[in-house]
Coordinates of C-alpha atoms and ligand atoms in Angstrom, one line a residue:
M1 CA 0.0 0.0 0.0
P2 CA 1.6 3.4 -1.0
S3 CA 1.9 5.8 2.0
F4 CA 0.1 8.6 0.0
D5 CA -2.4 8.9 -2.8
L6 CA -0.4 12.0 -4.0
I7 CA 3.0 13.5 -3.3
V8 CA 3.5 17.0 -4.7
I9 CA 7.1 18.1 -5.1
G10 CA 7.3 21.8 -4.5
A11 CA 5.2 24.1 -2.4
G12 CA 4.9 27.1 -4.7
P13 CA 1.5 28.4 -6.1
G14 CA 1.3 25.4 -8.4
G15 CA 2.2 22.8 -5.8
Y16 CA 0.4 24.1 -2.7
V17 CA -2.9 24.8 -4.6
C18 CA -2.7 21.3 -6.2
A19 CA -2.2 19.7 -2.7
I20 CA -5.1 21.7 -1.1
R21 CA -7.5 20.8 -4.0
A22 CA -6.5 17.1 -3.9
A23 CA -7.0 17.0 -0.1
Q24 CA -10.4 18.7 -0.5
L25 CA -11.3 15.9 -3.0
G26 CA -10.5 13.2 -0.4
L27 CA -6.9 12.2 -1.3
K28 CA -4.2 11.6 1.3
V29 CA -1.6 14.2 0.3
A30 CA 2.0 15.1 1.1
V31 CA 4.1 18.0 -0.2
V32 CA 7.9 18.0 -0.3
E33 CA 9.5 21.4 0.2
G34 CA 13.2 22.0 1.0
R35 CA 12.9 25.7 1.8
E36 CA 12.3 26.7 5.4
T37 CA 9.0 28.2 4.5
L38 CA 6.1 27.2 2.1
G39 CA 5.0 29.3 -0.9
G40 CA 7.9 28.8 -3.3
T41 CA 9.6 31.5 -5.3
C42 CA 6.3 33.6 -5.6
L43 CA 5.8 34.1 -1.9
N44 CA 9.4 34.0 -0.7
V45 CA 11.4 35.8 -3.4
G46 CA 9.1 36.8 -6.2
C47 CA 5.5 38.1 -6.6
I48 CA 4.7 38.9 -3.0
P49 CA 7.9 40.7 -1.8
S50 CA 8.2 42.6 -5.1
K51 CA 4.6 43.8 -4.6
A52 CA 5.4 45.0 -1.1
L53 CA 8.3 47.1 -2.5
L54 CA 6.2 48.3 -5.4
H55 CA 3.6 49.5 -2.9
A56 CA 6.0 51.2 -0.6
S57 CA 7.9 53.0 -3.4
H58 CA 4.7 54.1 -5.0
A59 CA 3.5 55.5 -1.7
L60 CA 6.7 57.5 -1.6
Y61 CA 6.1 58.7 -5.1
E62 CA 2.5 59.8 -4.2
A63 CA 3.8 61.6 -1.1
T64 CA 6.5 63.5 -3.1
E65 CA 4.6 64.1 -6.3
T66 CA 0.9 64.4 -5.6
F67 CA 0.3 65.2 -2.0
A68 CA 1.1 69.0 -2.3
K69 CA -1.1 69.2 -5.4
M70 CA -4.0 67.9 -3.3
G71 CA -3.3 70.4 -0.5
L72 CA -1.6 67.9 1.7
I73 CA 1.4 70.0 2.9
G74 CA 4.3 68.7 5.0
P75 CA 7.8 67.4 4.7
A76 CA 8.2 64.5 2.2
P77 CA 9.0 61.2 3.9
S78 CA 12.5 59.8 3.6
V79 CA 13.4 56.2 3.0
D80 CA 14.5 53.9 5.9
W81 CA 15.6 51.0 3.7
E82 CA 16.1 48.6 6.6
K83 CA 12.5 49.2 7.9
M84 CA 11.1 48.9 4.4
R85 CA 12.8 45.5 4.1
V86 CA 11.4 44.5 7.5
Y87 CA 7.9 45.4 6.2
K88 CA 8.6 43.3 3.1
D89 CA 9.8 40.3 5.2
D90 CA 6.7 40.6 7.5
V91 CA 4.4 40.5 4.4
I92 CA 6.3 37.3 3.3
A93 CA 6.0 35.7 6.7
Q94 CA 2.2 36.4 6.9
N95 CA 1.7 34.8 3.6
T96 CA 4.0 31.7 4.1
K97 CA 2.5 31.1 7.5
G98 CA -1.0 31.3 5.9
I99 CA -0.1 28.3 3.6
E100 CA 1.2 26.4 6.7
F101 CA -2.2 27.0 8.3
L102 CA -4.0 25.8 5.2
F103 CA -1.9 22.6 5.1
K104 CA -2.8 21.8 8.7
K105 CA -6.5 22.6 8.1
N106 CA -6.5 20.2 5.1
K107 CA -4.4 17.5 6.8
I108 CA -1.6 17.8 4.3
T109 CA 1.8 16.4 5.4
W110 CA 4.8 18.6 4.8
L111 CA 7.8 16.4 4.0
K112 CA 10.8 18.8 4.7
G113 CA 13.7 18.4 2.4
W114 CA 14.7 18.1 -1.3
A115 CA 13.0 15.4 -3.3
H116 CA 14.5 12.8 -5.6
I117 CA 12.5 10.3 -7.7
P118 CA 14.4 7.0 -7.7
A119 CA 11.6 5.1 -9.4
A120 CA 8.0 5.5 -10.5
G121 CA 5.8 5.9 -7.5
Q122 CA 8.7 6.7 -5.1
V123 CA 10.0 9.9 -3.6
Q124 CA 13.3 10.0 -1.7
I125 CA 14.2 12.7 0.8
G126 CA 17.6 12.0 2.3
D127 CA 17.5 8.4 3.3
A128 CA 13.8 8.1 3.6
I129 CA 11.7 6.7 0.7
H130 CA 8.0 7.5 0.5
S131 CA 5.6 5.8 -1.9
A132 CA 2.7 7.4 -3.7
T133 CA 0.1 6.4 -6.3
N134 CA 0.6 9.7 -8.0
I135 CA 3.4 12.3 -8.0
V136 CA 3.1 15.8 -9.3
I137 CA 6.3 17.8 -10.1
A138 CA 5.7 21.5 -9.3
T139 CA 9.3 22.6 -8.8
G140 CA 9.0 25.9 -10.7
S141 CA 11.9 27.8 -12.3
E142 CA 15.2 29.6 -11.6
S143 CA 16.7 32.7 -13.2
A144 CA 18.4 32.0 -16.5
T145 CA 21.6 34.1 -16.7
L146 CA 23.8 34.9 -19.7
P147 CA 27.2 33.6 -20.6
G148 CA 29.9 36.1 -19.5
I149 CA 27.9 37.0 -16.4
T150 CA 28.6 35.7 -12.9
I151 CA 25.9 36.3 -10.3
D152 CA 27.0 37.0 -6.8
E153 CA 23.6 38.3 -5.5
T154 CA 25.3 41.4 -4.1
T155 CA 26.5 43.4 -7.0
V156 CA 25.4 41.3 -9.9
V157 CA 22.0 40.0 -8.9
T158 CA 18.9 38.1 -10.0
S159 CA 15.5 39.2 -8.8
T160 CA 16.2 37.3 -5.6
G161 CA 19.2 39.5 -4.7
A162 CA 17.4 42.6 -5.9
L163 CA 14.8 42.2 -3.2
S164 CA 17.4 42.2 -0.4
L165 CA 20.1 44.7 -1.5
G166 CA 22.2 46.1 1.4
K167 CA 21.4 49.6 0.3
I168 CA 19.7 51.5 -2.4
P169 CA 22.2 51.7 -5.3
E170 CA 23.0 55.1 -6.9
N171 CA 23.3 53.4 -10.3
M172 CA 21.4 50.3 -11.4
V173 CA 21.7 48.7 -14.7
V174 CA 18.9 46.2 -15.6
I175 CA 19.6 43.7 -18.3
G176 CA 16.3 42.7 -19.9
G177 CA 13.3 44.9 -20.5
G178 CA 10.8 42.2 -19.5
V179 CA 8.5 41.9 -16.5
I180 CA 11.0 41.5 -13.7
G181 CA 13.4 44.1 -15.0
L182 CA 10.7 46.8 -15.3
E183 CA 8.9 46.0 -12.0
L184 CA 12.1 46.0 -10.0
G185 CA 13.7 48.8 -12.1
S186 CA 10.8 51.1 -11.4
V187 CA 10.9 50.3 -7.6
Y188 CA 14.6 51.4 -7.4
A189 CA 14.0 54.4 -9.8
R190 CA 11.3 55.6 -7.3
L191 CA 13.6 55.0 -4.4
G192 CA 16.2 57.3 -6.0
S193 CA 18.4 55.1 -8.1
Q194 CA 19.5 56.1 -11.6
V195 CA 18.1 53.1 -13.5
T196 CA 19.1 52.1 -17.1
V197 CA 17.4 49.2 -18.8
V198 CA 19.3 47.5 -21.6
E199 CA 17.0 45.4 -23.8
Y200 CA 18.1 43.2 -26.7
L201 CA 14.9 43.6 -28.8
D202 CA 13.7 46.9 -30.3
G203 CA 11.0 47.3 -27.7
L204 CA 10.1 46.4 -24.1
I205 CA 7.9 43.6 -22.8
P206 CA 8.1 41.3 -25.9
G207 CA 5.0 39.3 -26.7
N208 CA 2.7 42.1 -25.4
D209 CA 0.6 44.3 -27.7
A210 CA 3.1 46.7 -29.5
E211 CA 1.0 49.8 -29.0
I212 CA 0.8 49.2 -25.3
A213 CA 4.5 48.4 -25.1
K214 CA 5.3 51.7 -26.8
A215 CA 3.1 53.7 -24.5
F216 CA 4.6 51.9 -21.5
E217 CA 8.2 52.8 -22.7
K218 CA 7.2 56.5 -23.0
I219 CA 5.7 56.5 -19.5
L220 CA 8.7 54.8 -17.9
K221 CA 11.0 57.3 -19.6
K222 CA 8.9 60.1 -18.2
Q223 CA 9.4 58.5 -14.8
G224 CA 13.1 58.9 -15.2
L225 CA 14.2 55.4 -16.4
T226 CA 16.8 55.4 -19.2
I227 CA 15.9 52.7 -21.7
I228 CA 18.3 51.4 -24.3
T229 CA 16.7 49.0 -26.8
G230 CA 18.3 47.0 -29.6
A231 CA 21.3 46.3 -27.3
A232 CA 22.8 42.9 -26.7
V233 CA 24.7 42.6 -23.4
Q234 CA 28.0 40.8 -24.0
K235 CA 29.4 40.7 -20.5
V236 CA 29.5 42.2 -17.1
A237 CA 33.0 43.1 -15.7
Q238 CA 33.2 43.3 -12.0
S239 CA 35.9 45.0 -9.9
G240 CA 35.1 45.0 -6.1
A241 CA 31.7 46.5 -5.4
K242 CA 31.5 48.1 -8.9
A243 CA 30.5 46.6 -12.2
E244 CA 30.5 47.5 -15.8
V245 CA 28.0 46.3 -18.3
I246 CA 29.3 45.9 -21.8
Y247 CA 26.8 45.8 -24.7
T248 CA 26.7 46.2 -28.5
L249 CA 24.1 48.0 -30.4
R250 CA 22.5 45.7 -32.9
K251 CA 22.0 48.5 -35.5
D252 CA 25.7 49.2 -36.0
D253 CA 27.6 46.7 -33.9
S254 CA 29.2 49.5 -31.9
T255 CA 30.3 48.5 -28.4
H256 CA 29.4 50.6 -25.3
S257 CA 29.7 50.3 -21.5
L258 CA 27.7 51.4 -18.5
P259 CA 29.0 51.7 -14.9
A260 CA 26.8 50.2 -12.2
D261 CA 26.7 49.8 -8.4
V262 CA 24.2 47.0 -9.0
V263 CA 23.4 45.0 -12.1
L264 CA 20.0 43.2 -12.2
V265 CA 20.0 40.3 -14.6
A266 CA 16.4 39.7 -15.7
T267 CA 16.7 37.8 -19.0
G268 CA 14.2 35.1 -18.4
R269 CA 13.8 32.0 -16.3
R270 CA 14.3 28.3 -17.0
P271 CA 12.7 25.2 -15.4
Y272 CA 14.2 24.1 -12.1
T273 CA 14.4 20.3 -11.9
T274 CA 17.9 19.8 -10.4
G275 CA 18.2 16.7 -8.3
L276 CA 14.9 15.1 -9.2
G277 CA 16.7 12.4 -11.3
L278 CA 14.6 12.9 -14.4
D279 CA 17.4 11.6 -16.6
T280 CA 17.8 8.3 -14.9
L281 CA 14.0 7.9 -14.7
G282 CA 13.8 8.5 -18.5
V283 CA 11.4 11.5 -18.3
T284 CA 10.8 13.1 -21.7
L285 CA 11.8 16.7 -21.9
T286 CA 11.0 19.4 -24.6
P287 CA 13.9 20.8 -26.6
R288 CA 13.9 23.8 -24.2
G289 CA 14.4 21.5 -21.2
Q290 CA 10.8 21.7 -19.9
I291 CA 9.1 18.5 -18.8
A292 CA 6.9 17.2 -21.6
T293 CA 3.3 16.4 -20.6
N294 CA 0.0 15.5 -22.4
A295 CA -3.2 17.5 -22.1
H296 CA -3.7 15.9 -18.6
Y297 CA -0.3 17.0 -17.3
A298 CA 0.9 13.3 -17.4
T299 CA 4.5 12.7 -18.3
N300 CA 5.7 9.6 -20.1
I301 CA 6.2 7.8 -16.7
P302 CA 3.0 6.3 -15.3
G303 CA 1.6 8.1 -12.3
L304 CA 4.1 11.1 -12.7
Y305 CA 2.6 14.5 -13.6
A306 CA 4.1 18.0 -14.0
I307 CA 2.7 21.5 -13.8
G308 CA 3.7 25.2 -13.7
D309 CA 7.0 26.7 -14.7
A310 CA 8.5 23.3 -15.2
I311 CA 6.3 22.6 -18.2
P312 CA 5.7 24.8 -21.3
G313 CA 3.5 27.9 -21.2
P314 CA 3.6 31.3 -19.6
M315 CA 5.7 31.3 -16.4
L316 CA 3.0 32.8 -14.2
A317 CA 1.9 31.9 -10.7
H318 CA -1.8 31.9 -11.6
K319 CA -1.2 29.6 -14.6
A320 CA 0.6 27.2 -12.2
E321 CA -2.3 27.5 -9.7
D322 CA -4.9 26.7 -12.3
E323 CA -2.9 23.7 -13.5
G324 CA -2.5 22.6 -9.9
M325 CA -6.2 22.6 -9.4
A326 CA -6.8 20.9 -12.8
V327 CA -4.3 18.0 -12.2
A328 CA -5.7 17.4 -8.7
E329 CA -9.1 17.1 -10.2
I330 CA -7.9 14.8 -13.0
I331 CA -6.1 12.5 -10.4
A332 CA -9.2 12.4 -8.3
G333 CA -11.2 11.2 -11.3
R334 CA -12.8 14.5 -12.2
A335 CA -12.5 16.6 -15.4
G336 CA -9.8 19.3 -14.7
H337 CA -9.2 21.8 -17.4
V338 CA -7.4 25.1 -18.0
N339 CA -8.4 27.6 -20.7
Y340 CA -5.1 28.8 -22.0
A341 CA -6.8 31.3 -24.3
V342 CA -7.9 33.3 -21.3
I343 CA -4.9 33.7 -19.0
P344 CA -4.3 37.3 -17.9
G345 CA -0.8 38.8 -17.7
V346 CA -0.1 41.7 -15.4
I347 CA 2.9 43.9 -14.9
Y348 CA 2.6 45.6 -11.5
T349 CA 4.3 48.9 -12.2
H350 CA 2.6 52.3 -11.9
P351 CA 0.6 52.4 -14.1
E352 CA -0.1 48.7 -14.3
V353 CA -0.1 46.9 -17.6
A354 CA -2.6 44.0 -18.1
S355 CA -3.4 41.9 -21.0
V356 CA -5.5 38.8 -22.0
G357 CA -6.0 36.9 -25.3
Q358 CA -4.9 38.0 -28.7
T359 CA -2.7 41.0 -29.5
E360 CA -3.2 43.1 -32.6
E361 CA 0.1 41.6 -33.9
S362 CA -1.1 38.0 -33.4
L363 CA -4.4 38.7 -35.1
K364 CA -2.6 40.2 -38.1
E365 CA -0.4 37.2 -38.3
Q366 CA -3.4 34.9 -38.4
S367 CA -5.1 37.3 -40.9
H368 CA -8.1 37.3 -38.5
P369 CA -10.4 40.3 -39.4
Y370 CA -10.7 42.4 -36.2
K371 CA -11.8 45.8 -35.0
V372 CA -10.3 47.9 -32.2
G373 CA -12.0 49.9 -29.5
R374 CA -9.7 52.3 -27.5
F375 CA -10.4 54.6 -24.6
S376 CA -8.0 56.9 -22.9
F377 CA -8.1 57.3 -19.1
M378 CA -7.9 61.0 -19.9
G379 CA -11.7 60.8 -20.4
N380 CA -12.3 59.0 -17.1
G381 CA -13.2 61.3 -14.2
R382 CA -12.0 59.1 -11.5
A383 CA -8.6 58.7 -13.1
K384 CA -8.3 62.4 -13.4
A385 CA -9.1 63.0 -9.8
N386 CA -6.5 60.4 -8.8
F387 CA -3.6 61.7 -11.0
A388 CA -3.9 58.4 -12.8
A389 CA -5.0 59.5 -16.3
D390 CA -1.9 58.1 -18.1
G391 CA -2.8 55.1 -20.3
F392 CA -5.7 53.6 -22.1
V393 CA -7.9 50.5 -22.6
K394 CA -7.8 48.6 -25.9
I395 CA -10.3 45.9 -26.8
L396 CA -9.9 43.7 -29.9
A397 CA -13.1 42.2 -31.2
D398 CA -14.0 40.0 -34.2
A399 CA -14.8 42.3 -37.1
K400 CA -18.0 40.3 -38.0
T401 CA -19.3 38.7 -34.8
D402 CA -18.1 41.4 -32.3
R403 CA -16.8 38.5 -30.0
I404 CA -14.0 39.8 -27.8
L405 CA -10.6 38.3 -28.9
G406 CA -8.2 40.2 -26.5
A407 CA -7.8 43.2 -24.4
H408 CA -4.9 45.3 -23.3
I409 CA -4.8 47.9 -20.6
I410 CA -2.2 50.3 -19.4
G411 CA -3.5 52.5 -16.6
P412 CA -4.7 52.6 -13.0
S413 CA -5.6 49.2 -11.5
A414 CA -5.2 47.6 -14.9
G415 CA -4.5 44.3 -13.2
D416 CA -7.9 44.3 -11.6
L417 CA -9.8 45.8 -14.5
I418 CA -8.7 43.0 -16.9
H419 CA -10.7 40.4 -15.1
E420 CA -14.2 41.6 -16.2
I421 CA -12.9 41.1 -19.7
C422 CA -11.6 37.6 -18.8
V423 CA -15.0 36.7 -17.5
A424 CA -16.6 38.1 -20.6
M425 CA -14.2 36.1 -22.8
E426 CA -14.9 32.9 -20.8
F427 CA -18.6 33.4 -21.6
G428 CA -17.8 34.1 -25.3
A429 CA -19.1 37.7 -24.9
A430 CA -19.3 40.3 -27.6
A431 CA -17.9 43.8 -27.0
E432 CA -21.5 44.9 -27.1
D433 CA -22.3 42.7 -24.1
L434 CA -19.7 44.7 -22.1
A435 CA -20.9 48.0 -23.6
R436 CA -24.5 47.3 -22.5
T437 CA -23.5 46.4 -18.9
C438 CA -24.1 49.2 -16.5
H439 CA -20.8 50.3 -14.9
A440 CA -20.8 52.3 -11.7
H441 CA -19.7 56.0 -11.9
P442 CA -17.2 57.1 -11.1
T443 CA -14.9 54.1 -11.4
Y444 CA -11.9 53.2 -13.6
S445 CA -14.0 50.4 -15.0
E446 CA -16.0 52.9 -17.0
A447 CA -12.9 53.1 -19.3
V448 CA -13.4 49.4 -20.1
R449 CA -17.0 50.0 -21.0
E450 CA -16.1 53.0 -23.1
A451 CA -13.5 50.9 -25.0
A452 CA -16.2 48.3 -25.6
L453 CA -18.5 51.1 -26.8
A454 CA -15.7 52.2 -29.1
C455 CA -15.9 48.8 -30.8
G456 CA -19.5 49.7 -31.8
D457 CA -21.2 53.1 -32.2
G458 CA -18.5 55.0 -30.3
P459 CA -17.6 56.0 -26.7
I460 CA -19.4 58.8 -24.9
H461 CA -16.6 60.7 -23.3
A462 CA -14.1 60.9 -26.2
Ligands
NAI1 P1 11.2 38.1 -19.7 O1 11.2 36.9 -20.6 O2 9.9 38.7 -19.4 O3 12.2 39.2 -20.2 C1 13.5 39.0 -20.5 C2 14.0 40.1 -21.4 O4 15.4 40.0 -21.5 C3 13.5 40.0 -22.8 O5 12.9 41.2 -23.2 C4 14.7 39.6 -23.7 O6 14.7 40.2 -25.0 C5 15.8 40.3 -22.8 N1 17.2 39.8 -23.1 C6 17.6 38.5 -23.2 N2 18.9 38.5 -23.4 C7 19.4 39.7 -23.4 C8 20.7 40.3 -23.6 N3 21.8 39.6 -23.8 N4 20.8 41.7 -23.5 C9 19.7 42.4 -23.3 N5 18.5 41.9 -23.2 C10 18.3 40.6 -23.2 O7 12.0 37.5 -18.4 P2 12.0 38.1 -16.9 O8 11.6 39.5 -16.8 O9 13.3 37.7 -16.4 O10 10.9 37.2 -16.2 C11 11.0 35.8 -16.1 C12 9.7 35.2 -16.0 O11 9.0 35.5 -14.8 C13 8.8 35.6 -17.2 O12 8.2 34.5 -17.7 C14 7.7 36.5 -16.5 O13 6.5 36.4 -17.1 C15 7.7 35.9 -15.1 N6 7.3 37.0 -14.1 C16 6.1 37.4 -14.1 C17 5.7 38.5 -13.3 C18 4.3 39.0 -13.4 O14 3.4 38.3 -13.9 N7 4.0 40.2 -12.9 C19 6.6 39.1 -12.4 C20 8.0 38.6 -12.5 C21 8.3 37.5 -13.3

């Protein structure tokens, strides 16, 4: 008799959600986690701590930039970096302890240590071997660095080191104009660092709608970030506590260098499967080193499943969570499913950037006839009152049927606003369905409705 119905390896958002759902469905569940705390990268060194720093640094921005305009007069606050880090660590602790509580509540066993899979149906931790009818690999990802760059997590850092710097750097160079680079780059820019982002491609946030990416770049420049695009970083030379980033411009192959107190390497992530023994076990991988699975998250080894950043698809906590729930349901004999056409993506800068579904570029590529409805937050009363009128909502709908195909928002609370469009898309809604839905006034969400109106007879406030 195996000791567990299910052993989940990894307690990040994919793994812990999978474990909780499986326990709710009546399975006897254990989770293997080697960190001191549950929650994986997201809660310990990713989503949650970065959001704490984004919140604190935005509060500083509000105090220095908008308070006086609203008649709130007083000395601007100064930054106590150590206290800010304590606040961030406290937020992490509250969240990771919350998962521990949920494990106890759902009678999930936490097997502490790093897992190895010696054979199908077995999980080894140190000398102990546990057996399980099903195993789910939810081991997530790690930062992928570049050749010619040595990470020391002090001067040359990944996102992990960037969340715990000893002091706020005077000069920070960010390699990679993707999500991590821009979220953390904007934190340090607001805390007073001179931030330069060096991006290989000709624009930021590749894969996003190009019109949004351009508007985002303009706003970030206005906020004081220096952005160099079309630049391939070759290496980082380090001497003591200083570094120099050497890059070549793709347009003319000229070589340049930038001095930095801290270099943040944010050039993507790769699956983390070290120590699992996938090779010996004969687990099939994709050419990019991800674990290959079928539509039910099953690998080629019976009883072995994989989800989250370790398998193909967007590396997002909520994608992993949804896959965690789906695979638990499948293992319990139900019909788990994830709709990959409706997975929102959010960049938690100020303003936020959020997207779901097709971009204008992807529709053009497919020669899919579409129409666009846009609405600027300039025409939204609430945004004006809140100094948040930078940005716009863009809805893409089928030219004939009016069905919503995608949406892209740059602006206040974009990460929350996107979800009414996600729900609409799940129900196969037309832009007109959104346009005919009463939206409370004054709210940011009126901008979404106006963009939907713009897909039809036109918005009211533009
Ligand atoms: P990313 O893939 O978003 O961006 C990496 C950027 O680095 C790309 O724009 C790429 O062109 C650039 N790059 C690569 N090599 C370069 C070179 N030699 N010189 C200059 N630029 C170069 O990766 P990122 O930002 O590291 O994030 C990793 C993963 O974590 C992503 O999948 C992201 O979606 C996820 N994540 C999501 C968050 C969110 O949803 N808010 C927050 C943080 C991470």
